[in-house]
Amino acid sequence: MSVKNEADFAVPGPNSEMQERIRYAISCAGGDKAVNDRSGVKVRSLQSYKTGTTPSAIALGEIAKATGFRLEWLTYGEGPMRPDEPPAQQQNHTQTQLADIRERVKAIENGVGSANGLEPGFVMIPRYDVEASAGPGMFSDQENVVDYMAFQRKWVRQALRADPDHLVLITAAGDSMEPVIRSGDLLLIDTSIDHFRDDAIYVIAMAGNLVVKRIQRFFTGGVSVKSDNPAYVEQTIGAGELDQVHVAGRVRWIGRLI
């Protein structure tokens, strides 16, 4: 069942505690992708519900059905977590039990435990079916998650110095960034970076196109948009024109077949 356009029907209740219950239910059900497959609720929406956004009543109902947790428990923390709990367990979940849920969720997220068959210490990064052009720009509106790739959480945090929750994978297209980036390469993007911090390779949306370019900043406030392939002409964007450029993220890793 689609839950698009249902955001008007907000669910009441203590938001911080409800998001912890939602995080726990989704973790136990196999993670965002598994719940998305069973419920139709978008992965991005599931991620936002786990970090504080209040879901609609319809979305929460779909999550309850997909995870096997009771809607009343997800919404208010009342009664048993699951419909099939023994009578002895059918009681309101107290602050102590909520603290236990926090610890179990934390263990899963820190790689100590596993709720979806993933080896401890790994994190799943979503890959979107959007191509970032490394040549003449192209843009896809179908930005849906098509699959996931596992990365070591420790490597992500220490080597990339990135938060796994803000990483996505997309595919490069074109030849303007060769030899560094080739068409078909997987690009790991840090979407928490939404402006030009350093001279680096970024994914930017410009004139309706999503492109991968090397950016060099000027003291004047403008930037140089470069391609590693010398066949492509360097472009300059003045400080007064930067509001027309949207920074989608910074490229942190490149993967390819040999």
Tab-separated table of C-alpha atoms in Angstrom:
chain	number	residue	atom	x	y	z
A	1	MET	CA	0.000	0.000	0.000
A	2	SER	CA	1.384	3.389	-0.971
A	3	VAL	CA	1.778	5.871	1.846
A	4	LYS	CA	2.655	8.865	-0.300
A	5	ASN	CA	0.558	11.959	0.380
A	6	GLU	CA	-0.515	10.759	3.818
A	7	ALA	CA	1.700	13.055	5.882
A	8	ASP	CA	-1.277	15.102	7.124
A	9	PHE	CA	-2.364	12.428	9.566
A	10	ALA	CA	0.304	12.786	12.223
A	11	VAL	CA	0.568	10.319	15.075
A	12	PRO	CA	0.501	11.805	18.591
A	13	GLY	CA	2.792	10.676	21.384
A	14	PRO	CA	6.261	11.246	22.872
A	15	ASN	CA	8.411	11.485	19.746
A	16	SER	CA	11.764	10.415	21.218
A	17	GLU	CA	10.370	7.224	22.758
A	18	MET	CA	8.307	6.382	19.697
A	19	GLN	CA	11.318	6.704	17.394
A	20	GLU	CA	13.227	4.267	19.628
A	21	ARG	CA	10.388	1.753	19.334
A	22	ILE	CA	10.308	2.233	15.557
A	23	ARG	CA	14.089	1.770	15.322
A	24	TYR	CA	13.867	-1.427	17.355
A	25	ALA	CA	10.986	-2.850	15.294
A	26	ILE	CA	12.720	-2.094	11.987
A	27	SER	CA	16.007	-3.576	13.230
A	28	CYS	CA	14.270	-6.775	14.365
A	29	ALA	CA	12.453	-7.045	11.025
A	30	GLY	CA	15.679	-7.026	9.006
A	31	GLY	CA	16.385	-3.345	8.441
A	32	ASP	CA	15.087	-0.541	6.236
A	33	LYS	CA	15.160	-2.422	2.913
A	34	ALA	CA	13.300	-5.439	4.289
A	35	VAL	CA	10.570	-3.251	5.798
A	36	ASN	CA	10.397	-1.177	2.604
A	37	ASP	CA	9.873	-4.331	0.537
A	38	ARG	CA	7.039	-5.515	2.783
A	39	SER	CA	5.334	-2.203	3.511
A	40	GLY	CA	5.876	0.115	0.572
A	41	VAL	CA	7.122	2.828	2.932
A	42	LYS	CA	10.131	4.510	1.317
A	43	VAL	CA	13.556	3.857	2.812
A	44	ARG	CA	14.155	7.586	3.221
A	45	SER	CA	10.906	7.873	5.184
A	46	LEU	CA	11.846	4.948	7.425
A	47	GLN	CA	15.206	6.549	8.138
A	48	SER	CA	13.560	9.866	8.994
A	49	TYR	CA	11.082	8.175	11.367
A	50	LYS	CA	14.025	6.629	13.239
A	51	THR	CA	15.626	10.016	13.752
A	52	GLY	CA	12.649	12.043	14.928
A	53	THR	CA	10.180	12.700	12.109
A	54	THR	CA	6.646	11.808	13.207
A	55	PRO	CA	5.084	9.277	10.802
A	56	SER	CA	1.513	9.416	9.571
A	57	ALA	CA	-0.975	6.994	11.113
A	58	ILE	CA	-1.160	5.093	7.821
A	59	ALA	CA	2.637	4.825	7.523
A	60	LEU	CA	2.922	3.607	11.099
A	61	GLY	CA	0.219	1.031	10.446
A	62	GLU	CA	2.142	-0.279	7.445
A	63	ILE	CA	5.332	-0.460	9.523
A	64	ALA	CA	3.458	-2.361	12.236
A	65	LYS	CA	2.190	-4.935	9.728
A	66	ALA	CA	5.587	-5.287	8.048
A	67	THR	CA	7.510	-5.734	11.303
A	68	GLY	CA	4.983	-7.825	13.242
A	69	PHE	CA	4.784	-5.319	16.093
A	70	ARG	CA	1.488	-4.043	17.486
A	71	LEU	CA	0.400	-0.589	16.298
A	72	GLU	CA	-0.596	0.422	19.847
A	73	TRP	CA	2.845	-0.460	21.151
A	74	LEU	CA	4.672	1.382	18.368
A	75	THR	CA	2.504	4.468	18.860
A	76	TYR	CA	2.111	4.690	22.625
A	77	GLY	CA	4.274	1.940	24.128
A	78	GLU	CA	1.123	0.298	25.494
A	79	GLY	CA	0.486	-3.422	25.849
A	80	PRO	CA	2.601	-6.229	24.409
A	81	MET	CA	5.081	-5.533	21.641
A	82	ARG	CA	3.773	-8.354	19.451
A	83	PRO	CA	0.300	-9.883	19.079
A	84	ASP	CA	1.567	-13.368	19.952
A	85	GLU	CA	3.271	-12.485	23.248
A	86	PRO	CA	2.317	-14.822	26.134
A	87	PRO	CA	-0.229	-13.363	28.600
A	88	ALA	CA	2.470	-13.003	31.271
A	89	GLN	CA	4.286	-10.554	29.013
A	90	GLN	CA	1.216	-8.518	28.106
A	91	GLN	CA	1.925	-5.426	30.149
A	92	ASN	CA	2.943	-1.855	29.473
A	93	HIS	CA	6.624	-1.490	28.679
A	94	THR	CA	8.206	0.544	31.444
A	95	GLN	CA	11.158	2.923	31.290
A	96	THR	CA	13.410	0.017	32.289
A	97	GLN	CA	12.186	-2.024	29.333
A	98	LEU	CA	12.567	0.981	27.054
A	99	ALA	CA	16.164	1.349	28.255
A	100	ASP	CA	16.712	-2.319	27.372
A	101	ILE	CA	15.398	-1.622	23.874
A	102	ARG	CA	17.824	1.285	23.559
A	103	GLU	CA	20.720	-0.993	24.483
A	104	ARG	CA	19.670	-3.675	22.011
A	105	VAL	CA	19.289	-1.154	19.191
A	106	LYS	CA	22.660	0.391	20.090
A	107	ALA	CA	24.282	-3.034	20.023
A	108	ILE	CA	22.930	-3.682	16.528
A	109	GLU	CA	24.011	-0.264	15.264
A	110	ASN	CA	27.490	-0.556	16.772
A	111	GLY	CA	28.048	-3.958	15.231
A	112	VAL	CA	27.876	-5.957	18.467
A	113	GLY	CA	24.643	-7.641	17.486
A	114	SER	CA	22.841	-8.352	14.249
A	115	ALA	CA	19.162	-8.251	13.411
A	116	ASN	CA	19.251	-8.839	9.663
A	117	GLY	CA	21.931	-11.486	9.129
A	118	LEU	CA	24.661	-8.910	8.596
A	119	GLU	CA	28.034	-9.736	10.087
A	120	PRO	CA	28.831	-7.715	13.219
A	121	GLY	CA	30.807	-4.550	12.546
A	122	PHE	CA	29.306	-3.881	9.115
A	123	VAL	CA	26.835	-1.254	7.905
A	124	MET	CA	24.612	-1.364	4.823
A	125	ILE	CA	24.879	1.614	2.444
A	126	PRO	CA	21.966	2.147	0.003
A	127	ARG	CA	22.612	2.365	-3.745
A	128	TYR	CA	20.258	4.610	-5.692
A	129	ASP	CA	19.296	4.212	-9.331
A	130	VAL	CA	20.486	7.698	-10.214
A	131	GLU	CA	23.479	8.310	-12.466
A	132	ALA	CA	25.897	11.167	-11.922
A	133	SER	CA	27.237	12.197	-15.282
A	134	ALA	CA	30.966	12.463	-15.779
A	135	GLY	CA	30.377	13.920	-19.213
A	136	PRO	CA	27.336	15.602	-20.751
A	137	GLY	CA	24.968	15.906	-17.792
A	138	MET	CA	22.088	13.536	-17.216
A	139	PHE	CA	19.637	13.386	-14.342
A	140	SER	CA	17.163	10.726	-13.220
A	141	ASP	CA	14.083	11.456	-11.124
A	142	GLN	CA	13.810	7.785	-10.084
A	143	GLU	CA	15.979	8.116	-6.998
A	144	ASN	CA	14.885	4.855	-5.388
A	145	VAL	CA	17.063	2.442	-3.479
A	146	VAL	CA	17.828	-0.554	-5.691
A	147	ASP	CA	20.112	-2.496	-3.357
A	148	TYR	CA	22.661	-2.220	-0.556
A	149	MET	CA	26.383	-2.801	-0.129
A	150	ALA	CA	28.093	-3.728	3.134
A	151	PHE	CA	31.015	-1.663	4.420
A	152	GLN	CA	32.981	-2.017	7.634
A	153	ARG	CA	31.634	0.535	10.088
A	154	LYS	CA	35.099	1.113	11.579
A	155	TRP	CA	36.573	1.810	8.133
A	156	VAL	CA	33.773	4.243	7.278
A	157	ARG	CA	34.264	6.204	10.474
A	158	GLN	CA	38.060	6.123	10.679
A	159	ALA	CA	39.208	6.157	7.048
A	160	LEU	CA	36.427	8.240	5.536
A	161	ARG	CA	35.637	10.156	8.739
A	162	ALA	CA	32.004	9.930	7.729
A	163	ASP	CA	28.696	9.064	9.348
A	164	PRO	CA	27.291	5.905	7.676
A	165	ASP	CA	23.770	7.341	7.962
A	166	HIS	CA	24.701	10.060	5.452
A	167	LEU	CA	26.391	7.863	2.839
A	168	VAL	CA	24.825	6.734	-0.428
A	169	LEU	CA	26.095	4.951	-3.530
A	170	ILE	CA	25.394	6.096	-7.079
A	171	THR	CA	26.813	5.191	-10.503
A	172	ALA	CA	29.025	7.437	-12.629
A	173	ALA	CA	28.298	7.919	-16.320
A	174	GLY	CA	30.471	9.490	-19.016
A	175	ASP	CA	34.179	10.091	-19.467
A	176	SER	CA	34.859	13.677	-18.359
A	177	MET	CA	36.502	12.579	-15.084
A	178	GLU	CA	38.722	9.867	-16.598
A	179	PRO	CA	41.124	8.447	-15.641
A	180	VAL	CA	40.158	8.996	-11.994
A	181	ILE	CA	36.450	8.166	-12.437
A	182	ARG	CA	35.207	5.971	-15.266
A	183	SER	CA	31.718	5.370	-16.565
A	184	GLY	CA	30.088	2.630	-14.489
A	185	ASP	CA	32.148	3.275	-11.362
A	186	LEU	CA	30.380	3.191	-8.022
A	187	LEU	CA	30.694	6.451	-6.118
A	188	LEU	CA	30.318	6.617	-2.349
A	189	ILE	CA	28.851	10.038	-1.581
A	190	ASP	CA	28.800	11.849	1.759
A	191	THR	CA	25.484	13.714	1.557
A	192	SER	CA	26.090	15.562	4.838
A	193	ILE	CA	28.371	17.896	2.879
A	194	ASP	CA	26.084	20.424	1.225
A	195	HIS	CA	28.567	23.165	0.345
A	196	PHE	CA	32.097	23.444	-1.050
A	197	ARG	CA	34.279	22.977	2.036
A	198	ASP	CA	37.568	22.008	0.417
A	199	ASP	CA	39.066	21.527	-3.024
A	200	ALA	CA	37.722	18.053	-3.821
A	201	ILE	CA	35.438	16.023	-6.096
A	202	TYR	CA	31.730	16.730	-5.572
A	203	VAL	CA	28.390	15.656	-6.955
A	204	ILE	CA	26.512	18.804	-7.902
A	205	ALA	CA	23.127	19.573	-9.433
A	206	MET	CA	23.419	22.341	-11.984
A	207	ALA	CA	21.007	23.380	-14.748
A	208	GLY	CA	18.932	20.237	-14.254
A	209	ASN	CA	21.916	17.899	-14.439
A	210	LEU	CA	23.615	15.833	-11.742
A	211	VAL	CA	27.344	15.909	-12.442
A	212	VAL	CA	30.627	14.841	-10.844
A	213	LYS	CA	33.320	17.502	-10.995
A	214	ARG	CA	36.532	18.561	-9.315
A	215	ILE	CA	35.954	21.863	-7.524
A	216	GLN	CA	38.609	24.467	-6.741
A	217	ARG	CA	37.611	27.466	-4.646
A	218	PHE	CA	38.737	31.041	-5.271
A	219	PHE	CA	39.477	33.684	-2.647
A	220	THR	CA	36.841	35.809	-4.374
A	221	GLY	CA	34.144	33.327	-3.337
A	222	GLY	CA	33.653	31.713	-6.731
A	223	VAL	CA	34.733	28.241	-7.823
A	224	SER	CA	36.361	26.516	-10.758
A	225	VAL	CA	34.510	23.442	-12.078
A	226	LYS	CA	37.091	21.085	-13.558
A	227	SER	CA	37.065	17.795	-15.430
A	228	ASP	CA	40.078	15.479	-15.106
A	229	ASN	CA	39.743	14.648	-18.805
A	230	PRO	CA	41.589	17.479	-20.656
A	231	ALA	CA	39.133	17.221	-23.547
A	232	TYR	CA	36.575	19.060	-21.415
A	233	VAL	CA	36.689	22.806	-20.883
A	234	GLU	CA	37.024	24.208	-17.369
A	235	GLN	CA	34.099	26.336	-16.187
A	236	THR	CA	34.015	29.161	-13.671
A	237	ILE	CA	31.099	29.991	-11.385
A	238	GLY	CA	31.180	33.398	-9.772
A	239	ALA	CA	30.285	34.006	-6.140
A	240	GLY	CA	26.999	35.592	-7.202
A	241	GLU	CA	25.978	32.498	-9.185
A	242	LEU	CA	26.676	29.820	-6.558
A	243	ASP	CA	23.046	29.896	-5.384
A	244	GLN	CA	22.189	28.214	-8.698
A	245	VAL	CA	24.357	25.211	-7.793
A	246	HIS	CA	23.165	22.544	-5.355
A	247	VAL	CA	25.858	20.430	-3.697
A	248	ALA	CA	24.487	16.880	-3.409
A	249	GLY	CA	27.575	15.587	-1.601
A	250	ARG	CA	31.281	14.877	-1.740
A	251	VAL	CA	32.762	11.782	-3.386
A	252	ARG	CA	34.612	9.830	-0.684
A	253	TRP	CA	35.336	6.481	-2.402
A	254	ILE	CA	35.326	4.978	-5.896
A	255	GLY	CA	34.694	1.313	-6.687
A	256	ARG	CA	35.024	-0.470	-10.030
A	257	LEU	CA	35.382	-3.831	-11.709
A	258	ILE	CA	38.791	-4.681	-13.170
